Coordinates of C-alpha atoms in Angstrom, one line a residue:
Chain A
M1007 CA 45.9 27.2 5.0
A1008 CA 46.4 24.4 7.1
D1009 CA 44.3 20.7 5.5
T1010 CA 42.1 20.6 8.1
T1011 CA 40.8 24.4 7.7
K1012 CA 40.9 24.2 4.2
R1013 CA 38.3 23.7 2.4
L1014 CA 37.7 22.8 -1.7
I1015 CA 34.8 24.3 -3.9
R1016 CA 32.9 22.1 -4.8
F1017 CA 29.5 24.1 -6.4
T1018 CA 29.2 27.7 -7.7
P1019 CA 27.3 29.9 -6.8
I1020 CA 24.6 29.4 -9.6
Q1021 CA 24.6 25.8 -9.1
R1022 CA 23.9 26.5 -5.5
L1023 CA 21.2 28.7 -6.4
W1024 CA 19.1 26.1 -8.5
H1025 CA 19.5 23.4 -5.4
L1026 CA 18.1 26.4 -3.3
G1027 CA 15.3 27.3 -6.0
L1028 CA 14.7 23.4 -6.5
I1029 CA 14.1 22.9 -2.4
F1030 CA 11.7 26.0 -2.1
I1031 CA 9.7 24.7 -5.3
F1032 CA 9.8 20.8 -5.0
I1033 CA 8.4 21.7 -0.8
L1034 CA 5.4 23.6 -2.1
M1035 CA 4.6 21.0 -5.0
T1036 CA 4.9 18.6 -2.2
V1037 CA 2.5 20.1 0.1
T1038 CA 0.4 21.2 -2.5
G1039 CA 0.0 17.6 -4.2
F1040 CA 0.0 16.0 -1.0
A1041 CA -3.2 18.7 -0.3
W1042 CA -5.0 17.1 -3.1
M1043 CA -3.7 13.7 -2.8
Y1044 CA -5.1 13.8 0.7
V1045 CA -8.2 16.0 0.0
E1046 CA -10.6 13.5 1.5
T1047 CA -8.4 13.0 4.7
H1048 CA -8.4 15.5 8.0
W1049 CA -4.7 16.1 7.2
G1050 CA -5.1 17.2 3.6
Q1051 CA -7.7 19.7 4.3
T1052 CA -5.0 21.0 6.9
L1053 CA -2.9 21.1 4.4
A1054 CA -5.1 22.6 1.7
S1055 CA -6.6 25.4 4.7
W1056 CA -2.8 26.9 4.6
F1057 CA -3.6 28.3 1.0
G1058 CA -7.2 29.2 1.6
G1059 CA -9.0 25.8 0.6
I1060 CA -8.9 23.4 -1.8
K1061 CA -9.4 24.8 -5.4
E1062 CA -6.7 27.5 -4.4
T1063 CA -3.9 24.6 -3.9
V1064 CA -4.3 23.1 -6.9
E1065 CA -4.0 26.3 -8.3
I1066 CA -0.9 26.7 -6.7
H1067 CA 0.3 23.5 -7.8
K1068 CA -0.4 24.0 -11.3
I1069 CA 1.9 27.7 -11.5
A1070 CA 4.7 26.4 -8.8
G1071 CA 4.4 22.7 -11.5
L1072 CA 4.9 26.0 -14.3
V1073 CA 7.6 27.8 -12.5
L1074 CA 9.6 24.4 -12.0
L1075 CA 9.1 23.6 -15.4
A1076 CA 10.6 26.9 -16.7
G1077 CA 13.6 26.4 -13.9
F1078 CA 13.9 23.2 -15.3
V1079 CA 14.6 24.3 -19.2
L1080 CA 16.4 27.1 -17.9
H1081 CA 19.2 24.6 -16.0
I1082 CA 19.2 22.8 -19.5
L1083 CA 20.2 25.9 -21.4
Y1084 CA 22.7 26.4 -18.7
A1085 CA 24.2 22.6 -19.0
L1086 CA 24.5 23.0 -22.4
C1087 CA 26.8 26.1 -22.0
R1088 CA 28.7 23.9 -19.5
V1089 CA 30.0 21.8 -22.1
D1090 CA 33.2 22.2 -24.0
W1091 CA 31.7 22.1 -27.8
S1092 CA 34.8 22.3 -29.4
K1093 CA 35.6 18.9 -28.4
F1094 CA 32.8 17.5 -28.5
P1095 CA 31.5 14.2 -28.1
G1096 CA 34.5 13.5 -25.6
S1097 CA 34.1 16.8 -23.6
L1098 CA 30.5 15.1 -22.4
Y1099 CA 32.1 13.0 -19.9
S1100 CA 34.8 16.0 -18.6
P1101 CA 35.0 14.5 -14.7
D1102 CA 33.7 17.9 -13.7
L1103 CA 30.5 17.3 -15.9
L1104 CA 27.7 14.9 -14.4
M1105 CA 27.0 12.7 -17.8
M1106 CA 27.0 9.5 -16.2
G1107 CA 29.7 7.0 -18.4
I1108 CA 30.8 3.1 -18.9
R1109 CA 33.0 3.9 -15.6
D1110 CA 30.4 5.1 -13.7
F1111 CA 28.4 2.0 -13.8
G1112 CA 31.4 -0.3 -13.1
K1113 CA 31.9 1.5 -10.1
M1114 CA 28.4 1.3 -9.0
I1115 CA 28.5 -2.4 -8.7
Q1116 CA 32.0 -2.1 -6.8
H1117 CA 30.8 0.2 -4.4
M1118 CA 27.7 -2.3 -4.0
G1119 CA 30.4 -5.1 -3.8
W1120 CA 32.3 -3.0 -0.8
T1121 CA 29.1 -2.6 0.8
I1122 CA 28.9 -5.8 1.4
G1123 CA 32.3 -6.9 2.0
L1124 CA 33.2 -8.4 -1.2
C1125 CA 35.7 -6.0 -2.7
K1126 CA 38.1 -2.8 -2.5
A1127 CA 36.0 0.5 -2.2
P1128 CA 36.0 2.3 -5.7
R1129 CA 38.2 6.0 -5.7
F1130 CA 35.5 8.5 -7.2
E1131 CA 36.9 11.2 -9.0
R1132 CA 34.8 14.4 -8.7
W1133 CA 31.4 13.0 -8.6
A1134 CA 30.5 9.7 -6.9
W1135 CA 28.0 7.3 -8.9
W1136 CA 24.9 8.3 -6.7
E1137 CA 25.7 12.1 -6.9
K1138 CA 25.2 11.5 -10.7
F1139 CA 22.4 9.7 -10.0
D1140 CA 20.8 11.7 -7.9
Y1141 CA 21.4 14.5 -10.8
W1142 CA 19.5 12.6 -13.5
A1143 CA 17.1 11.6 -11.4
V1144 CA 16.2 15.2 -10.8
W1145 CA 15.7 15.1 -14.7
W1146 CA 13.7 11.9 -15.4
G1147 CA 11.2 13.1 -12.5
F1148 CA 10.7 16.2 -14.0
T1149 CA 10.3 15.1 -17.5
I1150 CA 7.5 12.2 -16.5
T1151 CA 5.9 14.6 -14.2
G1152 CA 6.4 17.5 -16.3
I1153 CA 5.0 16.2 -19.4
T1154 CA 2.2 14.7 -17.3
G1155 CA 1.5 17.9 -15.6
L1156 CA 1.4 19.8 -18.7
M1157 CA -1.3 17.4 -19.9
L1158 CA -3.3 18.0 -16.5
Y1159 CA -3.2 21.5 -16.3
N1160 CA -6.0 22.0 -19.0
P1161 CA -7.6 18.8 -19.7
V1162 CA -10.2 20.1 -22.1
L1163 CA -7.5 21.7 -24.5
T1164 CA -6.0 18.5 -23.5
S1165 CA -8.3 16.1 -25.0
D1166 CA -8.2 18.4 -28.4
Y1167 CA -5.2 16.5 -29.1
M1168 CA -5.7 13.5 -27.8
P1169 CA -9.0 10.8 -26.6
G1170 CA -9.9 12.0 -23.2
W1171 CA -8.8 8.8 -21.3
M1172 CA -5.1 9.6 -22.0
L1173 CA -6.1 12.0 -18.9
N1174 CA -6.1 8.8 -16.8
L1175 CA -2.7 7.7 -17.6
A1176 CA -1.6 10.9 -16.9
L1177 CA -3.2 11.5 -13.3
W1178 CA -1.5 7.9 -12.2
I1179 CA 2.1 8.6 -14.3
H1180 CA 2.0 11.9 -12.4
R1181 CA 0.9 10.9 -8.8
I1182 CA 3.4 7.5 -8.4
E1183 CA 6.3 9.3 -9.7
A1184 CA 5.7 12.3 -7.8
V1185 CA 5.6 10.0 -4.7
L1186 CA 8.6 8.3 -5.7
A1187 CA 10.3 11.2 -5.8
I1188 CA 9.3 12.5 -2.7
G1189 CA 10.2 9.5 -0.9
H1190 CA 13.3 8.9 -2.6
V1191 CA 14.2 13.1 -2.2
F1192 CA 12.9 12.6 1.5
T1193 CA 14.6 9.7 2.6
I1194 CA 17.6 8.2 -0.5
H1195 CA 18.4 11.7 -0.2
F1196 CA 18.5 12.9 3.0
L1197 CA 20.7 9.7 3.6
M1198 CA 23.3 9.7 1.5
A1199 CA 23.5 13.5 1.6
H1200 CA 23.6 14.4 5.4
M1201 CA 24.0 11.0 7.2
R1202 CA 27.4 9.3 6.2
P1203 CA 30.2 9.8 8.6
G1204 CA 31.7 12.6 6.8
T1205 CA 29.2 15.1 6.4
V1206 CA 27.0 14.2 9.4
P1207 CA 25.1 15.8 11.0
F1208 CA 24.5 18.3 8.6
N1209 CA 26.4 18.5 4.7
G1210 CA 26.9 22.0 3.7
A1211 CA 28.3 22.0 0.3
M1212 CA 25.1 22.8 -1.6
F1213 CA 25.1 25.9 0.6
D1214 CA 28.4 27.7 1.0
G1215 CA 29.7 25.6 -1.7
T1216 CA 32.0 24.2 -0.5
I1217 CA 33.9 20.8 1.3
T1218 CA 36.5 20.1 3.8
M1219 CA 40.2 19.2 2.4
S1220 CA 40.0 16.1 4.5
E1221 CA 36.7 14.6 3.2
A1222 CA 37.4 15.5 -0.2
R1223 CA 40.8 13.6 -0.1
H1224 CA 38.7 10.8 1.5
D1225 CA 35.6 10.8 -0.7
H1226 CA 36.8 12.0 -4.0
P1227 CA 40.6 10.6 -3.8
E1228 CA 40.5 10.7 -8.0
W1229 CA 39.3 14.6 -8.1
V1230 CA 42.0 16.1 -5.7
A1231 CA 44.6 14.1 -7.4
R1232 CA 43.9 15.5 -10.4
L1233 CA 43.7 18.6 -9.1
E1234 CA 46.8 18.2 -7.4
K1235 CA 48.8 17.3 -10.7
N1236 CA 47.5 20.3 -12.5
G1237 CA 48.1 22.3 -9.9
E1238 CA 44.7 23.6 -9.6
L1239 CA 44.2 22.7 -5.6
E1240 CA 45.8 25.9 -4.5
A1241 CA 43.2 27.9 -6.9
M1242 CA 40.7 26.1 -5.6
S1243 CA 41.5 26.0 -1.7
V1244 CA 38.9 28.8 0.2
P1245 CA 38.9 29.4 3.9
E1246 CA 35.8 28.2 5.7
P1247 CA 32.7 29.9 5.9
S1248 CA 31.7 32.3 8.3
V1249 CA 29.6 31.0 11.4
P1250 CA 26.9 33.0 10.7
L1251 CA 25.9 31.9 7.5
R1252 CA 26.9 28.3 8.7
V1253 CA 24.4 28.7 11.7
L1254 CA 21.9 30.0 8.9
Y1255 CA 22.0 26.9 6.9
F1256 CA 22.4 24.9 9.7
G1257 CA 19.1 25.9 11.1
V1258 CA 16.9 26.2 7.6
G1259 CA 18.1 23.3 6.2
Y1260 CA 16.8 21.3 9.7
I1261 CA 13.4 23.2 9.6
I1262 CA 13.6 21.9 5.6
M1263 CA 14.2 18.6 6.1
A1264 CA 12.4 18.2 9.3
F1265 CA 9.3 19.6 7.8
A1266 CA 9.7 17.3 4.9
V1267 CA 10.2 14.3 6.9
T1268 CA 7.4 14.9 9.1
L1269 CA 5.1 15.5 5.5
L1270 CA 6.4 12.1 4.8
A1271 CA 5.1 10.6 7.8
F1272 CA 1.8 12.3 7.8
A1273 CA 1.4 10.5 3.8
V1274 CA 2.4 7.1 5.5
I1275 CA 0.2 7.5 8.5
N1276 CA -2.8 8.3 6.3
I1277 CA -2.0 6.6 3.3
T1278 CA -5.3 3.8 4.0
A1279 CA -7.5 6.7 4.0
V1280 CA -6.8 7.8 0.4
T1281 CA -9.6 5.6 -1.3
L1282 CA -8.2 6.3 -4.9
L1283 CA -5.1 4.4 -4.1
Chain B
M754 CA 8.4 65.3 -48.6
L755 CA 8.7 61.9 -49.9
A756 CA 9.9 60.6 -47.0
R757 CA 6.8 62.5 -45.8
R758 CA 4.0 60.3 -48.1
L759 CA 5.7 57.3 -47.0
L760 CA 5.4 58.0 -43.6
V761 CA 1.5 58.5 -44.5
A762 CA 1.1 55.5 -46.9
I763 CA 2.8 53.2 -44.1
I764 CA 0.5 54.8 -41.3
A765 CA -2.5 54.4 -43.8
A766 CA -1.2 51.1 -44.5
V767 CA -0.9 50.1 -40.6
V768 CA -4.2 51.3 -39.3
T769 CA -5.8 49.6 -42.7
I770 CA -4.7 46.5 -41.6
G771 CA -5.1 47.3 -37.7
L772 CA -9.0 47.9 -38.7
W773 CA -9.4 44.6 -41.0
P774 CA -8.7 42.0 -38.3
G775 CA -12.6 41.8 -37.4
G776 CA -13.1 40.5 -41.0
T777 CA -10.2 38.6 -40.9
T778 CA -10.2 36.7 -38.1
Q779 CA -14.0 36.3 -38.4
A780 CA -13.7 34.7 -42.3
A781 CA -10.3 32.1 -40.0
D782 CA -13.1 31.7 -37.7
M783 CA -15.4 30.6 -40.4
A784 CA -12.8 28.4 -42.2
Q785 CA -12.3 26.7 -38.6
G786 CA -15.8 25.9 -38.2
S787 CA -15.4 27.8 -34.9
Q788 CA -18.7 30.6 -35.4
G789 CA -20.4 28.3 -37.5
A790 CA -20.3 25.6 -34.7
S791 CA -23.1 24.4 -32.0
G792 CA -20.9 24.8 -29.8
Y793 CA -21.3 21.2 -28.3
F794 CA -18.9 19.7 -30.9
S795 CA -15.2 21.4 -32.0
N796 CA -14.4 20.8 -35.3
S797 CA -12.3 17.7 -34.8
D798 CA -15.3 16.2 -33.9
T799 CA -15.7 15.8 -37.8
L800 CA -12.7 15.1 -39.2
P801 CA -12.6 11.3 -40.3
G802 CA -12.6 8.5 -38.0
S803 CA -13.8 10.5 -35.1
Y804 CA -16.9 8.6 -35.7
K805 CA -15.6 5.9 -33.3
L806 CA -16.2 8.3 -30.2
Y807 CA -19.8 7.5 -30.9
I808 CA -19.7 3.7 -30.6
Q809 CA -21.2 2.6 -28.4
T810 CA -19.2 -0.8 -27.4
G811 CA -16.2 -3.0 -27.4
I812 CA -14.2 -0.2 -29.1
G813 CA -11.6 -0.1 -26.9
G814 CA -10.7 3.5 -28.3
G815 CA -7.6 3.3 -30.6
L816 CA -3.9 2.4 -29.2
W817 CA -4.1 -1.1 -30.9
G818 CA -7.3 -1.7 -28.6
L819 CA -5.8 -0.8 -25.3
G820 CA -8.0 1.8 -24.7
P821 CA -11.0 1.4 -22.3
N822 CA -14.0 0.0 -22.3
R823 CA -12.7 -3.5 -23.3
G824 CA -14.9 -5.2 -20.6
P825 CA -18.4 -6.5 -21.4
V826 CA -21.4 -4.1 -21.5
K827 CA -24.5 -4.7 -19.3
R828 CA -27.6 -4.8 -21.5
S829 CA -29.2 -2.8 -18.9
S830 CA -27.1 0.0 -19.5
F831 CA -28.9 0.8 -23.0
N832 CA -32.7 0.7 -21.2
M833 CA -34.5 3.6 -20.5
D834 CA -35.0 2.5 -16.7
P835 CA -32.7 0.2 -15.6
H836 CA -33.8 0.4 -12.4
S837 CA -37.5 -1.1 -13.2
E838 CA -36.6 -4.6 -12.1
V839 CA -34.8 -3.8 -9.2
R840 CA -36.7 -5.1 -6.4
D841 CA -37.7 -2.4 -3.4
Y842 CA -36.3 0.2 -5.7
N843 CA -37.1 4.2 -5.0
D844 CA -35.5 7.3 -6.5
A845 CA -35.0 8.2 -2.9
R846 CA -32.9 5.1 -2.5
D847 CA -29.0 5.9 -1.6
C848 CA -27.3 4.8 -5.0
K849 CA -24.3 3.8 -2.9
G850 CA -26.4 0.5 -1.4
C851 CA -25.8 -1.0 -4.4
H852 CA -23.1 0.9 -6.8
L853 CA -20.4 1.4 -3.9
E854 CA -17.5 0.4 -6.0
E855 CA -18.4 3.1 -8.9
A856 CA -18.5 5.7 -5.8
R857 CA -14.8 5.0 -5.6
D858 CA -14.3 8.0 -8.2
M859 CA -12.2 11.1 -8.3
H860 CA -15.3 13.1 -8.1
T861 CA -17.2 11.7 -5.7
V862 CA -14.3 11.6 -3.2
R863 CA -12.2 14.5 -4.2
M864 CA -14.8 16.9 -5.3
G865 CA -18.1 16.0 -3.0
I866 CA -19.9 15.5 -6.4
T867 CA -23.0 13.8 -6.0
C868 CA -24.3 10.8 -8.5
R869 CA -27.2 12.6 -9.6
Q870 CA -25.2 15.6 -10.4
C871 CA -24.1 13.2 -13.6
H872 CA -26.8 11.1 -13.8
V873 CA -29.8 13.3 -14.1
S874 CA -32.6 11.7 -15.5
L875 CA -35.8 10.1 -14.1
P876 CA -35.7 7.6 -14.3
I877 CA -32.1 7.2 -14.8
A878 CA -31.5 6.4 -18.0
G879 CA -28.6 3.6 -19.0
V880 CA -25.7 5.4 -20.2
H881 CA -26.2 3.5 -23.4
Q882 CA -29.4 4.6 -23.9
Y883 CA -29.9 6.6 -27.1
Y884 CA -32.0 9.5 -25.4
S885 CA -30.1 9.6 -22.7
P886 CA -28.0 12.7 -21.5
M887 CA -25.2 10.1 -20.9
N888 CA -25.1 8.7 -24.4
P889 CA -21.5 9.4 -25.5
I890 CA -23.0 11.3 -28.4
R891 CA -24.2 14.1 -26.1
R892 CA -22.4 13.1 -22.6
H893 CA -19.8 16.0 -23.2
A894 CA -22.8 18.7 -23.4
Y895 CA -25.4 17.5 -21.5
V896 CA -23.1 16.7 -18.2
C897 CA -19.3 17.3 -18.3
A898 CA -19.7 20.8 -20.1
K899 CA -21.8 21.9 -16.8
C900 CA -18.4 22.2 -15.1
H901 CA -15.9 22.1 -17.5
E902 CA -16.5 24.9 -19.8
G903 CA -15.8 23.4 -23.6
A904 CA -15.7 19.7 -22.9
T905 CA -15.9 17.7 -26.2
P906 CA -16.8 14.5 -27.2
S907 CA -12.7 13.6 -26.7
F908 CA -13.1 15.0 -23.3
A909 CA -15.5 13.1 -22.0
G910 CA -13.7 9.8 -23.5
F911 CA -12.1 10.4 -19.7
V912 CA -13.3 7.2 -17.8
I913 CA -15.0 8.8 -14.5
H914 CA -15.4 5.2 -13.1
E915 CA -12.1 3.6 -13.4
P916 CA -11.5 0.0 -13.0
T917 CA -9.8 -0.5 -9.8
V918 CA -6.3 -0.3 -11.7
L919 CA -4.3 -3.3 -10.8
D920 CA -7.2 -5.7 -10.9
A921 CA -7.2 -8.4 -13.5
I922 CA -10.8 -6.2 -14.0
A923 CA -8.4 -3.6 -15.1
E924 CA -6.6 -5.8 -17.4
E925 CA -9.5 -6.4 -19.3
D926 CA -11.5 -3.4 -19.4
F927 CA -8.6 -0.4 -19.9
P928 CA -5.2 -2.5 -20.6
L929 CA -2.8 0.5 -21.2
L930 CA -3.9 1.8 -17.4
Y931 CA -3.1 -1.7 -16.1
Y932 CA 0.0 -1.8 -17.5
A933 CA 1.3 2.1 -17.4
V934 CA 0.1 1.6 -13.2
W935 CA 2.1 -1.9 -13.2
F936 CA 4.9 -0.5 -14.9
M937 CA 5.3 3.0 -12.9
L938 CA 4.4 1.0 -9.4
I939 CA 7.2 -1.6 -10.6
L940 CA 9.9 1.3 -11.4
A941 CA 9.2 3.1 -7.9
G942 CA 9.3 0.2 -6.2
G943 CA 12.3 -1.0 -8.0
V944 CA 14.4 2.0 -6.6
F945 CA 13.1 1.5 -3.1
V946 CA 14.0 -1.8 -2.8
I947 CA 17.4 -1.5 -4.3
F948 CA 18.4 1.9 -3.1
L949 CA 17.2 1.9 1.0
P950 CA 19.0 -1.0 1.7
Y951 CA 21.8 -0.3 -0.5
T952 CA 21.6 3.5 1.7
G953 CA 21.4 1.7 4.7
L954 CA 23.9 -0.9 4.1
L955 CA 26.4 2.2 2.9
L956 CA 26.0 3.7 6.5
I957 CA 26.6 0.7 8.5
R958 CA 29.6 -0.2 6.3
E959 CA 31.0 3.8 6.0
Y960 CA 30.9 4.2 10.1
A961 CA 32.0 0.5 11.0
A962 CA 35.3 1.6 8.8
R963 CA 35.2 4.9 10.6
L964 CA 34.5 3.0 14.2
F965 CA 37.2 0.1 13.6
G966 CA 39.4 2.4 11.9
R967 CA 39.7 0.4 8.6
S968 CA 40.2 2.8 5.7
N969 CA 37.4 3.5 3.3
N970 CA 39.0 2.1 0.7
G971 CA 39.9 -1.2 1.1

């Protein structure tokens, strides 16, 4: 295969499935969460009306949260299975895994320096530092919103184990962390994943599981060098995905992104109408 | 034959145990106090230290005194009729005319609950008045449980009328909430303050590198 048409496998089907599930559940959580947060506005009431009213919306938010947490627990088990325990703990820092190490912090500083012209760009292995950051941010976000969300799931039961006023804290922490997650995903993540020169107008890596060889050589030169050195490059190379598949994920992807950005825009426009902020 | 007898014995044992749980559960419930409870208090309310829930002023509920109700308490909140000294007051007046800040709470704003649905008595007794339905001794049963089935005194410790969380008043009245919200806001703000400009710069740099033909790697 020519270098221009060759693609490198980047994500396994199960990893793509995690991401796809996450997209749908995260959007559902965002819509139902915003409906509750903005219920005193016309926009919030419109969102709630999609689910039959605010009571139903909150119930769906709670159930979706449980599904999300169950998925998170399954993902933790999956991640643990990916570790080579016979070579633990060194295997945690395998370049194919997403564990952040000291080197990643070094590359982060170097990369920030490069953006303002102070030094050369770092050469990334399979994962750039911001990709690892994005991954762990999900753990961080789910842990915080998950714990506080579970506290709020049944407040009467929760208050049997802690003072009721801890629910005041849970509400605020849940709210701020959720807004942080939404804001981060709908701006920084979308820009970094889809708007960089090598990926614009749409990065399909998470949907077909591959990236072009030229993009791999440009963004992850150490990864390609390792595969070449180990003689694994050809085995990891696949042809381009079919056009119908690309059209499908391009279309669905852009509909979801446009919807998400619109949600964020409405949230910003209506923010002053929310009394509790 | 022996096997058959053994099978019969096992079935008999299972049936006996199956029939027994009514008594066992009842005994367990009695041991936990739920059968004997009034319905207004759960077992945990009678544990040592739980009396703190009923102390009405200046205790700041646990966690090294970082909990709520640290601020000053209005003397009038102990009165049977705190409005008796308010000029031109009558029961038909809109509460928000004077208590606008108190109406900025989740029950009012999001659920459309009116003040009088919780502050039920007439005259409206101060929340610390001994016979008030809002007194922490009975608030959970007389007020909260109307909507929140099984509400306990601990549950009633939820602060309905939160201080404005970023104000100095919140630092005095509910320090833990004040510090937690500030921490979360700094965390969230920090992420955007660092990563939004960084993302913008990165995109500019990468597009510039492509446009002007300079390698991305140096």
